[in-house]
């Protein structure tokens, strides 16, 4: 017999024809002409599917839907709606209608809607079956657990044993020594105060005592005062110090613990006696102390910053290196205050995450020491747990990777250099080809003008390639200063003479500005410093030539000096430099010159000047021109003479 | 006489390409960046364009996009001549892509076959 389906519609025709279609689909169709009748039939027959018109006199379809769902939430109700009352159809979905079909009813649509409903019902039934299975499973498991509980009760002996061992462990100054580490003599005694059983260590040190009196192992203990006797009398575990006599006749001081083992009637049936060799305990304590000292040493000497923090990120312990760089953290000082000088914890705090997850976490960040020096550090955390396994504190190790990062930057720069320069070099080589081609074709056509201009290109390219290669070599290999006392006036003039011809050729006036008289001498690597200044001066000439806004251009090269320091200035009234360029101009491979620049010049100049213990600054307005100011000490700093900056 | 437009920011390379083309019977004109090239291409209507990729102001690919949007100009064949590795991906529709430093005979061969000589 098919699934029961209740069809509710006030129109006879629909009930008849739809009824036939539904019967064809295999349903056992019940029909009702209005809501009231429908509820009666529903109460009696409980059909799993109801198909109802929305618009009906008296109780309408939505009211019927709500009543049915109240009585039987699992019953699926499909609504039939006219095109005009789509709103009602949608509203019905809010009241848990399974679906709706519109009039005139398309049999295929209806069939599909009913198939979905059937599927839903089938799934619900399956789900219920699973749930019931699950309940049965839980019941079975519960029974099994009860069984296990009963078995566990039998394990009371084991329980007492571990309790006694815990007590002993507590006596050995909260050391977490395990049973195997404990030099314990374990024995079990019966109500007749006889030794029933002993462990291997007991037998080896104290001899075979099984069947003898519980007190006999002791050096001078009366039978009634022995720990086992006291336990039987009082029913409570005992703890005392005594001495035992070994098979070799030695007296060994021991710590004795006993624990009563009760029978089913609550009477003490047996006594467990655990005796610990105090000499061995003191040896273990000594070992423990040594191990702790070693850990302390490791903690202090580890080449990273180590701190231990509680849940409020307060530093409870810190190693030597940490204290050296970040100061000894006082009571209650928080990690973020010490490392980052901030009031709130960091967003990605790995300590917080370790407290949360119990796992180790890593984070790379920059911290600032008490002297203000930044360190790139890789943080690594580990939870510290108490005996119950709860995380009480987190240890954080910060490895200083500043040098690694610097090295990486250097390598990345080299990679960038190769990429950026290969483009420049390709352009230059092509231009060189062009010059050679021009020279050749000039010779071929007997055109001296062409030969000359081609040759000028070749010379220009060769010198550009040459200077680029030299700069590359300079960057790739760190050069030590080859310094000597240098006459300032002569040095100034030699630099000026290198640039003056280029300026004049480009129609730019070259002006010297220096005080009269002897300027004295200073310490410098004249070759390197000269190259750095020439580079700045040539840039100034280029800036003038690129500027078309002003009729006349000049580059002014100046020097001033006092007793300890000297100042070079390179000023031009060329194009000027915008702010972004000013901020980036000393970085590697920054060039504002398009195909003419290598992006190395100012970087190398700046590096040379810093290597001399000096500094370079720039003042410029776009359209007005630029002034570079280079300050240098007369006497090189010791660090510059012996070894070089940065290394 | 076929006319070739050279687009490159390096004047030395413009001279080089101009030499090569004029010595082999072509007319030339030249622009130093993409923006100027677009004006020039409308004025001169060249038969072929050699195009550098990396230039100040406006790069080669952007110039090409603008060129390709103009129904009259988009049929002009473009030969890429650039120092960038992988430049053949920069303008996929270019008839050829040469890497600097290039072989002048190869360039002349490509230009000759494109212009049907």
PDB file of N, CA, C and O in Angstrom, chain A residues 6-16 18-19 30-35 37-38 50-57 59 61 64 79-82 101 103 105:
ATOM      1  N   UNK A   6      -2.832  13.345   2.390  1.00  0.00           N
ATOM      2  CA  UNK A   6      -4.104  14.039   2.582  1.00  0.00           C
ATOM      3  C   UNK A   6      -4.148  15.243   1.659  1.00  0.00           C
ATOM      4  O   UNK A   6      -3.279  16.109   1.716  1.00  0.00           O
ATOM      5  N   UNK A   7      -5.153  15.265   0.780  1.00  0.00           N
ATOM      6  CA  UNK A   7      -5.308  16.356  -0.172  1.00  0.00           C
ATOM      7  C   UNK A   7      -6.460  17.236   0.288  1.00  0.00           C
ATOM      8  O   UNK A   7      -7.566  16.761   0.488  1.00  0.00           O
ATOM      9  N   UNK A   8      -6.160  18.534   0.527  1.00  0.00           N
ATOM     10  CA  UNK A   8      -7.187  19.449   1.035  1.00  0.00           C
ATOM     11  C   UNK A   8      -7.435  20.533  -0.008  1.00  0.00           C
ATOM     12  O   UNK A   8      -6.506  21.264  -0.362  1.00  0.00           O
ATOM     13  N   UNK A   9      -8.679  20.616  -0.521  1.00  0.00           N
ATOM     14  CA  UNK A   9      -9.021  21.685  -1.455  1.00  0.00           C
ATOM     15  C   UNK A   9     -10.530  21.860  -1.430  1.00  0.00           C
ATOM     16  O   UNK A   9     -11.275  20.897  -1.305  1.00  0.00           O
ATOM     17  N   UNK A  10     -10.955  23.134  -1.526  1.00  0.00           N
ATOM     18  CA  UNK A  10     -12.393  23.360  -1.451  1.00  0.00           C
ATOM     19  C   UNK A  10     -13.086  23.097  -2.786  1.00  0.00           C
ATOM     20  O   UNK A  10     -14.286  23.023  -2.857  1.00  0.00           O
ATOM     21  N   UNK A  11     -12.306  22.927  -3.877  1.00  0.00           N
ATOM     22  CA  UNK A  11     -12.933  22.692  -5.179  1.00  0.00           C
ATOM     23  C   UNK A  11     -13.023  21.191  -5.449  1.00  0.00           C
ATOM     24  O   UNK A  11     -12.008  20.480  -5.385  1.00  0.00           O
ATOM     25  N   UNK A  12     -14.226  20.753  -5.768  1.00  0.00           N
ATOM     26  CA  UNK A  12     -14.449  19.335  -6.051  1.00  0.00           C
ATOM     27  C   UNK A  12     -13.548  18.832  -7.165  1.00  0.00           C
ATOM     28  O   UNK A  12     -12.924  17.777  -7.064  1.00  0.00           O
ATOM     29  N   UNK A  13     -13.532  19.620  -8.274  1.00  0.00           N
ATOM     30  CA  UNK A  13     -12.796  19.221  -9.475  1.00  0.00           C
ATOM     31  C   UNK A  13     -11.351  18.922  -9.160  1.00  0.00           C
ATOM     32  O   UNK A  13     -10.815  17.880  -9.549  1.00  0.00           O
ATOM     33  N   UNK A  14     -10.737  19.828  -8.446  1.00  0.00           N
ATOM     34  CA  UNK A  14      -9.321  19.634  -8.127  1.00  0.00           C
ATOM     35  C   UNK A  14      -9.141  18.388  -7.290  1.00  0.00           C
ATOM     36  O   UNK A  14      -8.233  17.586  -7.511  1.00  0.00           O
ATOM     37  N   UNK A  15     -10.028  18.223  -6.281  1.00  0.00           N
ATOM     38  CA  UNK A  15      -9.893  17.036  -5.433  1.00  0.00           C
ATOM     39  C   UNK A  15      -9.953  15.772  -6.285  1.00  0.00           C
ATOM     40  O   UNK A  15      -9.160  14.861  -6.105  1.00  0.00           O
ATOM     41  N   UNK A  16     -10.888  15.771  -7.266  1.00  0.00           N
ATOM     42  CA  UNK A  16     -11.066  14.585  -8.078  1.00  0.00           C
ATOM     43  C   UNK A  16      -9.850  14.328  -8.979  1.00  0.00           C
ATOM     44  O   UNK A  16      -9.220  13.271  -8.903  1.00  0.00           O
ATOM     45  N   UNK A  18      -6.812  15.825  -9.218  1.00  0.00           N
ATOM     46  CA  UNK A  18      -5.504  15.731  -8.549  1.00  0.00           C
ATOM     47  C   UNK A  18      -5.416  14.420  -7.781  1.00  0.00           C
ATOM     48  O   UNK A  18      -4.378  13.758  -7.744  1.00  0.00           O
ATOM     49  N   UNK A  19      -6.582  14.038  -7.217  1.00  0.00           N
ATOM     50  CA  UNK A  19      -6.629  12.763  -6.488  1.00  0.00           C
ATOM     51  C   UNK A  19      -6.239  11.619  -7.391  1.00  0.00           C
ATOM     52  O   UNK A  19      -5.476  10.732  -6.987  1.00  0.00           O
ATOM     53  N   UNK A  30      -6.200  10.617   0.676  1.00  0.00           N
ATOM     54  CA  UNK A  30      -7.335  10.982   1.509  1.00  0.00           C
ATOM     55  C   UNK A  30      -7.706  12.396   1.107  1.00  0.00           C
ATOM     56  O   UNK A  30      -6.817  13.192   0.813  1.00  0.00           O
ATOM     57  N   UNK A  31      -8.986  12.751   1.083  1.00  0.00           N
ATOM     58  CA  UNK A  31      -9.332  14.113   0.677  1.00  0.00           C
ATOM     59  C   UNK A  31     -10.179  14.793   1.726  1.00  0.00           C
ATOM     60  O   UNK A  31     -10.894  14.144   2.488  1.00  0.00           O
ATOM     61  N   UNK A  32     -10.043  16.106   1.775  1.00  0.00           N
ATOM     62  CA  UNK A  32     -10.858  16.921   2.676  1.00  0.00           C
ATOM     63  C   UNK A  32     -11.228  18.198   1.952  1.00  0.00           C
ATOM     64  O   UNK A  32     -10.428  18.712   1.174  1.00  0.00           O
ATOM     65  N   UNK A  33     -12.430  18.738   2.209  1.00  0.00           N
ATOM     66  CA  UNK A  33     -12.905  19.909   1.475  1.00  0.00           C
ATOM     67  C   UNK A  33     -12.599  21.197   2.205  1.00  0.00           C
ATOM     68  O   UNK A  33     -12.652  22.275   1.634  1.00  0.00           O
ATOM     69  N   UNK A  34     -12.289  21.125   3.518  1.00  0.00           N
ATOM     70  CA  UNK A  34     -11.904  22.338   4.236  1.00  0.00           C
ATOM     71  C   UNK A  34     -10.984  21.971   5.392  1.00  0.00           C
ATOM     72  O   UNK A  34     -10.733  20.799   5.664  1.00  0.00           O
ATOM     73  N   UNK A  35     -10.521  23.017   6.081  1.00  0.00           N
ATOM     74  CA  UNK A  35      -9.528  22.826   7.142  1.00  0.00           C
ATOM     75  C   UNK A  35     -10.043  21.946   8.270  1.00  0.00           C
ATOM     76  O   UNK A  35      -9.329  21.066   8.757  1.00  0.00           O
ATOM     77  N   UNK A  37     -12.403  19.649   8.376  1.00  0.00           N
ATOM     78  CA  UNK A  37     -12.484  18.237   7.983  1.00  0.00           C
ATOM     79  C   UNK A  37     -11.070  17.646   7.884  1.00  0.00           C
ATOM     80  O   UNK A  37     -10.816  16.503   8.307  1.00  0.00           O
ATOM     81  N   UNK A  38     -10.168  18.455   7.324  1.00  0.00           N
ATOM     82  CA  UNK A  38      -8.792  17.985   7.169  1.00  0.00           C
ATOM     83  C   UNK A  38      -8.204  17.587   8.509  1.00  0.00           C
ATOM     84  O   UNK A  38      -7.556  16.546   8.642  1.00  0.00           O
ATOM     85  N   UNK A  50       0.813  16.118   3.624  1.00  0.00           N
ATOM     86  CA  UNK A  50      -0.447  16.831   3.420  1.00  0.00           C
ATOM     87  C   UNK A  50      -0.237  17.804   2.270  1.00  0.00           C
ATOM     88  O   UNK A  50       0.780  18.505   2.214  1.00  0.00           O
ATOM     89  N   UNK A  51      -1.183  17.809   1.339  1.00  0.00           N
ATOM     90  CA  UNK A  51      -1.134  18.737   0.206  1.00  0.00           C
ATOM     91  C   UNK A  51      -2.359  19.617   0.341  1.00  0.00           C
ATOM     92  O   UNK A  51      -3.477  19.123   0.292  1.00  0.00           O
ATOM     93  N   UNK A  52      -2.140  20.933   0.584  1.00  0.00           N
ATOM     94  CA  UNK A  52      -3.308  21.770   0.856  1.00  0.00           C
ATOM     95  C   UNK A  52      -3.295  23.059   0.052  1.00  0.00           C
ATOM     96  O   UNK A  52      -2.259  23.669  -0.164  1.00  0.00           O
ATOM     97  N   UNK A  53      -4.518  23.448  -0.376  1.00  0.00           N
ATOM     98  CA  UNK A  53      -4.710  24.736  -1.025  1.00  0.00           C
ATOM     99  C   UNK A  53      -4.519  25.817   0.034  1.00  0.00           C
ATOM    100  O   UNK A  53      -4.756  25.588   1.214  1.00  0.00           O
ATOM    101  N   UNK A  54      -4.035  27.006  -0.395  1.00  0.00           N
ATOM    102  CA  UNK A  54      -3.874  28.070   0.595  1.00  0.00           C
ATOM    103  C   UNK A  54      -5.204  28.775   0.831  1.00  0.00           C
ATOM    104  O   UNK A  54      -5.613  28.977   1.963  1.00  0.00           O
ATOM    105  N   UNK A  55      -5.838  29.149  -0.262  1.00  0.00           N
ATOM    106  CA  UNK A  55      -7.069  29.931  -0.125  1.00  0.00           C
ATOM    107  C   UNK A  55      -8.280  29.003  -0.022  1.00  0.00           C
ATOM    108  O   UNK A  55      -8.626  28.311  -0.967  1.00  0.00           O
ATOM    109  N   UNK A  56      -8.848  28.995   1.180  1.00  0.00           N
ATOM    110  CA  UNK A  56     -10.039  28.185   1.376  1.00  0.00           C
ATOM    111  C   UNK A  56     -10.949  28.952   2.308  1.00  0.00           C
ATOM    112  O   UNK A  56     -10.460  29.702   3.163  1.00  0.00           O
ATOM    113  N   UNK A  57     -12.258  28.781   2.149  1.00  0.00           N
ATOM    114  CA  UNK A  57     -13.162  29.428   3.104  1.00  0.00           C
ATOM    115  C   UNK A  57     -12.984  28.801   4.483  1.00  0.00           C
ATOM    116  O   UNK A  57     -12.557  27.652   4.594  1.00  0.00           O
ATOM    117  N   UNK A  59     -11.113  27.941   7.702  1.00  0.00           N
ATOM    118  CA  UNK A  59      -9.692  27.836   8.040  1.00  0.00           C
ATOM    119  C   UNK A  59      -8.890  27.772   6.746  1.00  0.00           C
ATOM    120  O   UNK A  59      -9.115  26.883   5.927  1.00  0.00           O
ATOM    121  N   UNK A  61      -5.297  27.568   4.287  1.00  0.00           N
ATOM    122  CA  UNK A  61      -4.208  26.586   4.233  1.00  0.00           C
ATOM    123  C   UNK A  61      -3.114  26.867   5.247  1.00  0.00           C
ATOM    124  O   UNK A  61      -2.545  25.943   5.831  1.00  0.00           O
ATOM    125  N   UNK A  64      -4.134  25.843   8.666  1.00  0.00           N
ATOM    126  CA  UNK A  64      -4.108  24.374   8.720  1.00  0.00           C
ATOM    127  C   UNK A  64      -2.674  23.879   8.890  1.00  0.00           C
ATOM    128  O   UNK A  64      -2.381  23.017   9.724  1.00  0.00           O
ATOM    129  N   UNK A  79       2.147  23.249  -0.044  1.00  0.00           N
ATOM    130  CA  UNK A  79       1.085  24.202  -0.265  1.00  0.00           C
ATOM    131  C   UNK A  79       0.763  24.310  -1.758  1.00  0.00           C
ATOM    132  O   UNK A  79       1.650  24.232  -2.606  1.00  0.00           O
ATOM    133  N   UNK A  80      -0.529  24.515  -2.044  1.00  0.00           N
ATOM    134  CA  UNK A  80      -0.938  24.792  -3.420  1.00  0.00           C
ATOM    135  C   UNK A  80      -1.364  26.248  -3.446  1.00  0.00           C
ATOM    136  O   UNK A  80      -2.175  26.666  -2.619  1.00  0.00           O
ATOM    137  N   UNK A  81      -0.774  27.059  -4.318  1.00  0.00           N
ATOM    138  CA  UNK A  81      -1.128  28.478  -4.311  1.00  0.00           C
ATOM    139  C   UNK A  81      -1.436  28.943  -5.714  1.00  0.00           C
ATOM    140  O   UNK A  81      -0.915  28.415  -6.692  1.00  0.00           O
ATOM    141  N   UNK A  82      -2.304  29.972  -5.770  1.00  0.00           N
ATOM    142  CA  UNK A  82      -2.560  30.610  -7.052  1.00  0.00           C
ATOM    143  C   UNK A  82      -1.398  31.541  -7.356  1.00  0.00           C
ATOM    144  O   UNK A  82      -0.588  31.854  -6.481  1.00  0.00           O
ATOM    145  N   UNK A 101       3.463  24.427  -4.651  1.00  0.00           N
ATOM    146  CA  UNK A 101       3.280  24.304  -6.103  1.00  0.00           C
ATOM    147  C   UNK A 101       2.205  25.302  -6.498  1.00  0.00           C
ATOM    148  O   UNK A 101       1.321  25.613  -5.709  1.00  0.00           O
ATOM    149  N   UNK A 103      -0.851  26.911  -8.987  1.00  0.00           N
ATOM    150  CA  UNK A 103      -1.940  26.540  -9.896  1.00  0.00           C
ATOM    151  C   UNK A 103      -1.762  27.281 -11.211  1.00  0.00           C
ATOM    152  O   UNK A 103      -1.337  28.442 -11.179  1.00  0.00           O
ATOM    153  N   UNK A 105      -1.840  23.296 -11.721  1.00  0.00           N
ATOM    154  CA  UNK A 105      -0.808  22.375 -11.261  1.00  0.00           C
ATOM    155  C   UNK A 105      -0.216  21.588 -12.411  1.00  0.00           C
ATOM    156  O   UNK A 105      -0.918  20.930 -13.175  1.00  0.00           O
TER     157      UNK A 105
END
